[in-house]
mmCIF file of C-alpha atoms and ligand atoms in Angstrom:
data_model
loop_
_atom_site.group_PDB
_atom_site.id
_atom_site.type_symbol
_atom_site.label_atom_id
_atom_site.label_comp_id
_atom_site.label_asym_id
_atom_site.label_seq_id
_atom_site.Cartn_x
_atom_site.Cartn_y
_atom_site.Cartn_z
ATOM 1 C CA MET A 1422 89.100 85.496 114.564
ATOM 2 C CA ARG A 1423 92.995 86.427 113.708
ATOM 3 C CA LEU A 1424 93.719 90.526 113.056
ATOM 4 C CA VAL A 1425 96.422 92.600 112.023
ATOM 5 C CA LEU A 1426 96.438 96.316 113.202
ATOM 6 C CA ILE A 1427 98.087 98.551 111.286
ATOM 7 C CA GLY A 1428 98.158 101.865 111.395
ATOM 8 C CA PRO A 1429 101.058 105.235 111.994
ATOM 9 C CA PRO A 1430 102.060 105.518 115.139
ATOM 10 C CA GLY A 1431 99.710 107.374 117.484
ATOM 11 C CA ALA A 1432 96.717 106.282 115.512
ATOM 12 C CA GLY A 1433 95.259 104.384 118.762
ATOM 13 C CA LYS A 1434 95.322 101.119 117.433
ATOM 14 C CA GLY A 1435 96.846 99.701 120.947
ATOM 15 C CA THR A 1436 93.628 101.254 122.653
ATOM 16 C CA GLN A 1437 91.312 99.868 119.845
ATOM 17 C CA ALA A 1438 92.881 96.464 120.080
ATOM 18 C CA ALA A 1439 92.424 96.978 123.952
ATOM 19 C CA ILE A 1440 88.924 97.148 123.462
ATOM 20 C CA LEU A 1441 88.379 94.536 120.652
ATOM 21 C CA GLY A 1442 90.640 92.171 122.072
ATOM 22 C CA LYS A 1443 88.003 92.003 125.122
ATOM 23 C CA ARG A 1444 84.740 92.001 122.755
ATOM 24 C CA LEU A 1445 86.154 88.954 120.951
ATOM 25 C CA GLU A 1446 87.552 87.526 123.746
ATOM 26 C CA VAL A 1447 91.125 87.193 121.739
ATOM 27 C CA PRO A 1448 94.803 88.026 123.290
ATOM 28 C CA HIS A 1449 95.722 91.446 121.904
ATOM 29 C CA ILE A 1450 99.567 90.939 121.355
ATOM 30 C CA SER A 1451 101.135 94.004 120.951
ATOM 31 C CA THR A 1452 104.985 93.583 119.923
ATOM 32 C CA GLY A 1453 105.640 97.365 121.271
ATOM 33 C CA ASP A 1454 104.426 96.192 124.641
ATOM 34 C CA LEU A 1455 106.150 93.085 124.518
ATOM 35 C CA PHE A 1456 109.673 94.701 123.712
ATOM 36 C CA ARG A 1457 109.105 97.234 126.963
ATOM 37 C CA GLU A 1458 108.251 94.161 129.007
ATOM 38 C CA HIS A 1459 111.678 92.533 128.029
ATOM 39 C CA VAL A 1460 113.354 95.920 128.347
ATOM 40 C CA GLU A 1461 111.848 96.264 131.907
ATOM 41 C CA ARG A 1462 112.602 92.631 133.200
ATOM 42 C CA ARG A 1463 116.414 93.482 131.207
ATOM 43 C CA THR A 1464 116.330 90.065 129.750
ATOM 44 C CA ALA A 1465 118.877 89.716 127.053
ATOM 45 C CA LEU A 1466 116.359 90.460 124.197
ATOM 46 C CA GLY A 1467 115.535 93.472 125.922
ATOM 47 C CA ARG A 1468 118.911 94.546 126.032
ATOM 48 C CA ASP A 1469 119.349 93.936 122.332
ATOM 49 C CA ALA A 1470 116.039 95.986 121.754
ATOM 50 C CA LYS A 1471 116.544 98.731 124.010
ATOM 51 C CA ARG A 1472 118.862 101.261 121.452
ATOM 52 C CA TYR A 1473 116.281 100.738 119.124
ATOM 53 C CA LEU A 1474 113.260 101.522 120.732
ATOM 54 C CA ASP A 1475 115.012 104.586 122.167
ATOM 55 C CA ALA A 1476 115.908 105.506 118.815
ATOM 56 C CA GLY A 1477 112.373 104.836 117.355
ATOM 57 C CA GLU A 1478 114.004 102.520 114.798
ATOM 58 C CA LEU A 1479 112.849 99.035 113.955
ATOM 59 C CA VAL A 1480 114.178 96.450 116.266
ATOM 60 C CA PRO A 1481 116.007 93.670 113.383
ATOM 61 C CA ASP A 1482 113.836 91.043 112.054
ATOM 62 C CA HIS A 1483 115.939 88.260 113.856
ATOM 63 C CA VAL A 1484 114.901 89.428 117.155
ATOM 64 C CA THR A 1485 111.400 90.042 116.137
ATOM 65 C CA GLY A 1486 110.047 87.333 114.580
ATOM 66 C CA GLY A 1487 111.423 84.590 117.029
ATOM 67 C CA MET A 1488 109.646 86.705 119.900
ATOM 68 C CA VAL A 1489 106.148 86.777 117.844
ATOM 69 C CA ARG A 1490 106.487 83.100 116.831
ATOM 70 C CA GLU A 1491 106.953 81.781 120.395
ATOM 71 C CA ARG A 1492 104.032 84.505 121.479
ATOM 72 C CA LEU A 1493 101.332 83.143 118.546
ATOM 73 C CA ALA A 1494 102.659 79.253 119.970
ATOM 74 C CA GLU A 1495 101.018 80.226 123.056
ATOM 75 C CA PRO A 1496 97.761 78.611 124.184
ATOM 76 C CA ASP A 1497 95.907 81.668 124.511
ATOM 77 C CA ALA A 1498 96.428 82.260 121.167
ATOM 78 C CA GLN A 1499 94.738 79.374 119.499
ATOM 79 C CA ARG A 1500 91.408 80.495 119.361
ATOM 80 C CA GLY A 1501 92.474 83.977 117.512
ATOM 81 C CA PHE A 1502 94.363 87.307 118.284
ATOM 82 C CA LEU A 1503 94.738 90.893 117.488
ATOM 83 C CA LEU A 1504 98.510 91.692 116.550
ATOM 84 C CA ASP A 1505 99.177 95.406 117.160
ATOM 85 C CA GLY A 1506 102.594 96.673 115.419
ATOM 86 C CA PHE A 1507 103.529 93.344 113.534
ATOM 87 C CA PRO A 1508 104.037 92.838 110.896
ATOM 88 C CA ARG A 1509 105.538 96.311 110.209
ATOM 89 C CA THR A 1510 107.351 95.560 107.233
ATOM 90 C CA VAL A 1511 106.584 93.094 104.095
ATOM 91 C CA ARG A 1512 109.310 90.763 104.940
ATOM 92 C CA GLN A 1513 107.623 90.744 108.427
ATOM 93 C CA ALA A 1514 104.425 90.385 106.627
ATOM 94 C CA HIS A 1515 106.267 86.714 105.313
ATOM 95 C CA THR A 1516 107.204 85.568 108.269
ATOM 96 C CA LEU A 1517 103.974 85.376 109.526
ATOM 97 C CA ALA A 1518 102.345 84.068 106.678
ATOM 98 C CA ARG A 1519 105.018 81.008 107.061
ATOM 99 C CA ILE A 1520 104.216 81.387 111.196
ATOM 100 C CA LEU A 1521 100.342 80.739 110.344
ATOM 101 C CA THR A 1522 100.573 78.474 107.276
ATOM 102 C CA ALA A 1523 103.126 76.156 109.324
ATOM 103 C CA ASP A 1524 100.154 75.751 111.720
ATOM 104 C CA ASN A 1525 96.969 75.785 108.656
ATOM 105 C CA ARG A 1526 96.235 79.193 110.070
ATOM 106 C CA GLU A 1527 95.512 82.359 108.076
ATOM 107 C CA LEU A 1528 94.512 86.127 108.868
ATOM 108 C CA ASP A 1529 90.672 86.919 108.491
ATOM 109 C CA ALA A 1530 91.404 90.495 108.136
ATOM 110 C CA VAL A 1531 94.090 93.480 108.676
ATOM 111 C CA LEU A 1532 92.251 96.753 110.063
ATOM 112 C CA GLU A 1533 94.429 99.916 108.859
ATOM 113 C CA PHE A 1534 93.443 102.858 110.833
ATOM 114 C CA THR A 1535 94.162 106.357 109.419
ATOM 115 C CA ALA A 1536 94.602 109.484 110.877
ATOM 116 C CA PRO A 1537 96.332 112.956 109.615
ATOM 117 C CA GLU A 1538 100.026 113.156 110.940
ATOM 118 C CA ASP A 1539 99.462 116.431 112.791
ATOM 119 C CA VAL A 1540 96.647 114.571 114.659
ATOM 120 C CA VAL A 1541 98.830 111.738 115.420
ATOM 121 C CA VAL A 1542 101.944 113.494 116.204
ATOM 122 C CA GLU A 1543 99.774 115.955 118.809
ATOM 123 C CA ARG A 1544 98.739 112.698 120.478
ATOM 124 C CA LEU A 1545 101.501 111.361 121.133
ATOM 125 C CA LEU A 1546 103.750 114.257 122.172
ATOM 126 C CA SER A 1547 100.565 114.828 125.250
ATOM 127 C CA ARG A 1548 101.237 110.792 125.962
ATOM 128 C CA GLY A 1549 104.979 110.941 126.851
ATOM 129 C CA ARG A 1550 106.376 107.614 126.931
ATOM 130 C CA SER A 1551 110.328 107.577 127.006
ATOM 131 C CA ASP A 1552 110.355 107.124 123.323
ATOM 132 C CA ASP A 1553 107.806 110.057 122.514
ATOM 133 C CA THR A 1554 110.238 113.076 122.351
ATOM 134 C CA GLU A 1555 109.635 115.208 119.226
ATOM 135 C CA GLU A 1556 112.647 113.831 117.119
ATOM 136 C CA VAL A 1557 111.844 110.168 117.838
ATOM 137 C CA VAL A 1558 107.621 110.870 117.317
ATOM 138 C CA ARG A 1559 109.021 112.379 113.990
ATOM 139 C CA HIS A 1560 111.482 109.593 113.136
ATOM 140 C CA ARG A 1561 108.820 107.135 113.644
ATOM 141 C CA GLN A 1562 106.518 108.763 111.270
ATOM 142 C CA ARG A 1563 108.896 108.618 108.760
ATOM 143 C CA VAL A 1564 109.778 104.594 109.546
ATOM 144 C CA TYR A 1565 105.800 103.745 109.327
ATOM 145 C CA ARG A 1566 105.908 105.840 106.109
ATOM 146 C CA ASP A 1567 108.817 104.420 104.226
ATOM 147 C CA GLN A 1568 109.080 100.660 105.642
ATOM 148 C CA THR A 1569 105.216 99.804 106.962
ATOM 149 C CA ALA A 1570 102.633 101.913 104.557
ATOM 150 C CA PRO A 1571 104.174 99.676 101.805
ATOM 151 C CA LEU A 1572 102.219 96.930 103.707
ATOM 152 C CA LEU A 1573 99.282 98.204 102.819
ATOM 153 C CA ALA A 1574 99.174 97.134 99.605
ATOM 154 C CA HIS A 1575 100.262 93.556 100.482
ATOM 155 C CA TYR A 1576 97.045 93.074 102.227
ATOM 156 C CA ALA A 1577 95.055 94.849 99.998
ATOM 157 C CA ASP A 1578 92.443 91.538 99.383
ATOM 158 C CA ILE A 1579 91.596 91.580 103.428
ATOM 159 C CA ARG A 1580 92.414 95.053 104.063
ATOM 160 C CA LEU A 1581 89.750 97.200 105.763
ATOM 161 C CA THR A 1582 90.258 101.015 106.731
ATOM 162 C CA VAL A 1583 88.769 102.375 109.713
ATOM 163 C CA PRO A 1584 88.975 106.616 110.262
ATOM 164 C CA ALA A 1585 90.661 106.964 113.744
ATOM 165 C CA VAL A 1586 89.900 110.623 114.338
ATOM 166 C CA GLY A 1587 86.980 111.021 116.951
ATOM 167 C CA PRO A 1588 85.861 109.831 120.469
ATOM 168 C CA VAL A 1589 87.321 106.166 121.102
ATOM 169 C CA GLU A 1590 83.989 104.626 121.668
ATOM 170 C CA GLU A 1591 82.870 106.042 118.516
ATOM 171 C CA ILE A 1592 85.924 104.514 116.454
ATOM 172 C CA ALA A 1593 85.535 100.858 118.699
ATOM 173 C CA ASP A 1594 81.823 100.574 116.701
ATOM 174 C CA ARG A 1595 83.519 101.594 113.370
ATOM 175 C CA VAL A 1596 85.435 98.779 114.025
ATOM 176 C CA TRP A 1597 83.216 96.260 115.162
ATOM 177 C CA SER A 1598 81.004 96.946 112.449
ATOM 178 C CA CYS A 1599 83.530 96.543 109.707
ATOM 179 C CA LEU A 1600 84.656 93.320 110.925
ATOM 180 C CA PRO A 1601 83.975 90.173 108.938
ATOM 181 C CA GLY A 1602 81.051 88.438 110.157
ATOM 182 C CA ALA A 1603 79.709 91.629 112.200
ATOM 183 C CA ALA A 1604 76.433 91.821 113.674
HETATM 184 P P1 AMP B 2818 105.027 100.247 119.266
HETATM 185 O O1 AMP B 2818 104.243 100.081 120.425
HETATM 186 O O2 AMP B 2818 104.240 99.772 118.337
HETATM 187 O O3 AMP B 2818 104.741 102.062 119.065
HETATM 188 O O4 AMP B 2818 106.495 100.551 119.418
HETATM 189 C C1 AMP B 2818 107.555 100.851 119.804
HETATM 190 C C2 AMP B 2818 108.801 100.608 119.361
HETATM 191 O O5 AMP B 2818 109.232 98.892 119.423
HETATM 192 C C3 AMP B 2818 109.162 100.741 117.897
HETATM 193 O O6 AMP B 2818 109.627 102.453 117.800
HETATM 194 C C4 AMP B 2818 110.204 99.655 117.441
HETATM 195 O O7 AMP B 2818 111.549 100.131 117.866
HETATM 196 C C5 AMP B 2818 109.753 98.459 118.364
HETATM 197 N N1 AMP B 2818 108.818 97.569 117.444
HETATM 198 C C6 AMP B 2818 107.495 97.218 117.825
HETATM 199 N N2 AMP B 2818 106.958 96.237 116.941
HETATM 200 C C7 AMP B 2818 108.455 96.112 115.656
HETATM 201 C C8 AMP B 2818 108.066 95.483 114.799
HETATM 202 N N3 AMP B 2818 107.064 94.371 114.192
HETATM 203 N N4 AMP B 2818 109.455 95.465 114.439
HETATM 204 C C9 AMP B 2818 110.795 96.111 114.616
HETATM 205 N N5 AMP B 2818 110.129 96.978 115.892
HETATM 206 C C10 AMP B 2818 109.268 96.538 116.368
#
């Protein structure tokens, strides 16, 4: 199964992707995690990306696209994947489509996680990641509204909406029952 997860920062995509990845036995690929690993390992890509992460801005496409292309070429991603945090713009969606069609692959579905902004901001402020200061959190919400939300229309044909407020297990069940081919 090849899935993309979209939702505002703090909607719990990462948590749900980890649960779902285990259930479907496909890798959970989070571009935010990949960037943070690069920053930690002090790679050249990490040095390029760091100031964007710190500011809550999108890392430029030439950096992001190459990283995703390489990750999706890894053997474990051949059976399927959950993409969490990519694409984040319509332009990145076109990049993803090119990567997949080159290998005769296509997406099965796009899961949209919805939650009110005050709920997600509250969650992020209690999480305490280094880019979770109030100013950066608010900025990341703005970036989501301006740059990522237009993607939802782009994926209207294969989009499934999951309300992401409530206990983690309940949301996981909602995700599972809305998937194509769900039991
Ligand atoms: P996340 O872990 O998804 O909240 O992402 C954390 C940060 O990583 C974002 O605020 C961006 O700086 C960067 N990032 C993650 N995914 C992308 C992407 N698809 N395009 C550009 N920047 C990204």
